[in-house]
Short mmCIF file of C-alpha atoms in Angstrom, two decimals:
data_model
loop_
_atom_site.label_atom_id
_atom_site.label_comp_id
_atom_site.label_asym_id
_atom_site.label_seq_id
_atom_site.Cartn_x
_atom_site.Cartn_y
_atom_site.Cartn_z
CA UNK X 68 -7.53 3.96 -1.11
CA UNK X 69 -10.27 2.62 1.18
CA UNK X 70 -8.27 3.11 4.39
CA UNK X 71 -11.20 4.67 6.25
CA UNK X 72 -13.49 1.80 5.27
CA UNK X 73 -10.91 -0.72 6.48
CA UNK X 74 -10.46 1.22 9.71
CA UNK X 75 -14.23 1.48 10.27
CA UNK X 76 -14.64 -2.27 9.75
CA UNK X 77 -11.86 -2.90 12.28
CA UNK X 78 -13.51 -0.51 14.76
CA UNK X 79 -16.81 -2.39 14.43
CA UNK X 80 -15.13 -5.80 14.74
CA UNK X 81 -16.25 -6.82 11.22
CA UNK X 82 -12.84 -7.06 9.56
CA UNK X 83 -11.85 -10.68 8.92
CA UNK X 84 -9.15 -10.44 6.29
CA UNK X 85 -7.02 -8.00 4.34
CA UNK X 86 -4.67 -8.71 1.45
CA UNK X 87 -2.84 -5.96 -0.43
CA UNK X 88 -1.05 -6.80 -3.67
CA UNK X 89 1.42 -4.43 -5.28
CA UNK X 90 2.43 -5.12 -8.88
CA UNK X 91 5.44 -3.32 -10.33
CA UNK X 92 8.06 -3.60 -13.06
CA UNK X 93 11.55 -4.63 -11.86
CA UNK X 94 12.96 -1.12 -12.39
CA UNK X 95 10.35 0.28 -9.97
CA UNK X 96 11.56 -1.86 -7.09
CA UNK X 97 14.18 -0.98 -4.47
CA UNK X 98 14.57 -4.09 -2.37
CA UNK X 99 16.91 -5.42 0.29
CA UNK X 100 18.22 -8.99 0.66
CA UNK X 101 16.93 -11.63 0.44
CA UNK X 102 14.14 -10.18 -1.73
CA UNK X 103 16.60 -8.21 -3.90
CA UNK X 104 18.40 -11.46 -4.69
CA UNK X 105 15.13 -13.11 -5.68
CA UNK X 106 14.35 -10.17 -7.97
CA UNK X 107 17.82 -10.43 -9.58
CA UNK X 108 17.19 -14.12 -10.29
CA UNK X 109 13.83 -13.36 -11.91
CA UNK X 110 15.32 -10.61 -14.10
CA UNK X 111 18.33 -12.74 -15.07
CA UNK X 112 16.05 -15.62 -16.06
CA UNK X 113 14.20 -13.39 -18.53
CA UNK X 114 10.87 -14.50 -17.03
CA UNK X 115 7.81 -12.95 -18.68
CA UNK X 116 4.55 -12.13 -16.97
CA UNK X 117 3.97 -11.97 -13.25
CA UNK X 118 6.23 -13.48 -10.60
CA UNK X 119 5.27 -13.37 -6.92
CA UNK X 120 8.32 -12.21 -4.98
CA UNK X 121 6.61 -12.29 -1.59
CA UNK X 122 3.30 -13.33 -0.09
CA UNK X 123 2.84 -13.37 3.64
CA UNK X 124 2.44 -11.12 6.69
CA UNK X 125 3.05 -7.43 6.00
CA UNK X 126 5.52 -7.41 8.90
CA UNK X 127 7.88 -9.66 6.92
CA UNK X 128 7.66 -7.60 3.74
CA UNK X 129 8.10 -4.07 5.06
CA UNK X 130 11.74 -4.43 6.19
CA UNK X 131 12.93 -5.87 2.85
CA UNK X 132 10.91 -3.52 0.61
CA UNK X 133 10.67 -0.29 2.64
CA UNK X 134 10.46 1.95 -0.44
CA UNK X 135 7.77 -0.09 -2.15
CA UNK X 136 5.32 -1.18 0.51
CA UNK X 137 4.03 1.97 2.22
CA UNK X 138 0.53 1.24 0.96
CA UNK X 139 0.60 -2.23 2.51
CA UNK X 140 1.89 -0.88 5.83
CA UNK X 141 -0.72 1.89 5.87
CA UNK X 142 -3.49 -0.63 5.21
CA UNK X 143 -2.19 -2.83 8.04
CA UNK X 144 -2.27 0.15 10.41
CA UNK X 145 -5.84 0.96 9.37
CA UNK X 146 -6.71 -2.70 9.95
CA UNK X 147 -5.64 -2.45 13.59
CA UNK X 148 -7.44 -5.66 14.58
CA UNK X 149 -5.29 -7.57 12.06
CA UNK X 150 -2.16 -5.42 12.20
CA UNK X 151 1.12 -6.15 10.45
CA UNK X 152 0.91 -9.86 11.25
CA UNK X 153 -2.66 -10.46 10.09
CA UNK X 154 -2.52 -8.31 6.96
CA UNK X 155 -1.24 -10.25 3.96
CA UNK X 156 1.15 -8.39 1.70
CA UNK X 157 1.97 -9.52 -1.82
CA UNK X 158 4.71 -8.09 -3.99
CA UNK X 159 4.51 -9.09 -7.63
CA UNK X 160 7.01 -8.20 -10.35
CA UNK X 161 5.99 -7.95 -14.01
CA UNK X 162 8.51 -6.63 -16.56
CA UNK X 163 5.72 -5.48 -18.90
CA UNK X 164 4.14 -3.00 -16.47
CA UNK X 165 4.36 0.76 -16.99
CA UNK X 166 2.45 1.52 -13.80
CA UNK X 167 2.14 0.54 -10.19
CA UNK X 168 -0.96 -1.56 -9.63
CA UNK X 169 -2.36 -1.93 -6.14
CA UNK X 170 -5.17 -4.35 -5.30
CA UNK X 171 -6.81 -4.21 -1.90
CA UNK X 172 -8.95 -7.21 -0.96
CA UNK X 173 -11.06 -6.82 2.17
CA UNK X 174 -13.12 -9.54 3.80
CA UNK X 175 -15.71 -8.80 6.44
CA UNK X 176 -18.03 -10.77 8.64
CA UNK X 177 -21.23 -11.95 7.02
CA UNK X 178 -24.45 -12.99 8.66
CA UNK X 179 -24.34 -16.47 10.20
CA UNK X 180 -24.62 -19.04 7.44
CA UNK X 181 -24.12 -16.43 4.72
CA UNK X 182 -21.00 -15.81 2.65
CA UNK X 183 -18.65 -13.14 4.00
CA UNK X 184 -18.59 -9.56 2.72
CA UNK X 185 -15.84 -8.98 0.15
CA UNK X 186 -14.58 -5.87 -1.59
CA UNK X 187 -11.73 -5.62 -4.10
CA UNK X 188 -10.33 -2.34 -5.38
CA UNK X 189 -7.66 -1.96 -8.04
CA UNK X 190 -5.60 1.19 -8.54
CA UNK X 191 -3.61 1.72 -11.74
CA UNK X 192 -1.01 4.44 -11.15
CA UNK X 193 1.29 5.27 -14.12
CA UNK X 194 4.95 5.67 -13.15
CA UNK X 195 8.11 6.88 -14.84
CA UNK X 196 10.87 4.33 -15.41
CA UNK X 197 12.79 3.68 -12.21
CA UNK X 198 10.35 5.56 -9.98
CA UNK X 199 9.20 3.86 -6.77
CA UNK X 200 6.21 6.23 -6.61
CA UNK X 201 3.50 6.50 -9.23
CA UNK X 202 2.47 9.82 -10.76
CA UNK X 203 -0.86 10.10 -8.91
CA UNK X 204 0.73 9.46 -5.50
CA UNK X 205 2.00 13.03 -5.13
CA UNK X 206 -1.48 14.53 -5.51
CA UNK X 207 -2.88 11.91 -3.14
CA UNK X 208 -0.25 12.75 -0.53
CA UNK X 209 -0.93 16.48 -0.85
CA UNK X 210 -4.67 15.84 -0.40
CA UNK X 211 -3.93 13.86 2.77
CA UNK X 212 -1.78 16.67 4.18
CA UNK X 213 -4.42 19.28 3.39
CA UNK X 214 -7.14 17.14 4.96
CA UNK X 215 -5.02 16.56 8.06
CA UNK X 216 -4.66 20.32 8.33
CA UNK X 217 -8.38 20.58 8.98
CA UNK X 218 -8.23 18.32 12.04
CA UNK X 219 -7.37 19.29 15.60
CA UNK X 220 -4.89 22.00 16.48
CA UNK X 221 -5.46 25.26 14.63
CA UNK X 222 -8.35 24.03 12.48
CA UNK X 223 -8.93 25.11 8.92
CA UNK X 224 -7.68 23.59 5.71
CA UNK X 225 -4.00 23.85 4.86
CA UNK X 226 -0.65 23.35 6.48
CA UNK X 227 -1.22 26.13 9.02
CA UNK X 228 -3.85 24.00 10.75
CA UNK X 229 -1.77 20.83 10.74
CA UNK X 230 -0.60 19.97 14.27
CA UNK X 231 2.81 18.97 12.86
CA UNK X 232 3.53 22.55 11.74
CA UNK X 233 4.51 25.34 14.11
CA UNK X 234 3.05 28.85 13.88
CA UNK X 235 6.18 29.90 11.96
CA UNK X 236 5.53 27.22 9.32
CA UNK X 237 8.45 25.01 10.35
CA UNK X 238 7.98 21.27 10.53
CA UNK X 239 8.09 20.03 14.13
#
């Protein structure tokens, strides 16, 4: 959500900051050590409300939460002037959530002496218990594939025009 805007700001040299926060219930997380151990401690403590499991460069989060941070990694790629080291990723656990909540906070250059440009978007994506992907993600992914099919290669909308598909319909 907003990836093109982030990318356009990076292209123009206006992107100054990017922070992506993902909020999920413990059963929606598939983590690796040491983050999995931190999650186990939070769950065992019976903590209520939000607990920040990680806040820092996206590069440090992606390897320990590879199933839960694709949105953060994609935003960091769109923000090519900041990249994985300059994009801040936050992973927050909240046992009361029934959805995946993603907040994207973008900061851009303002005029000299003026406050910087800021934009915050919040996506509420319902998810079944134990699912690492929210319900709306599948439709979003399909839309991305169909849109990609209209670019380059064979042209047209649909998988036949996607450069990653051969003429026989097999994935390359």
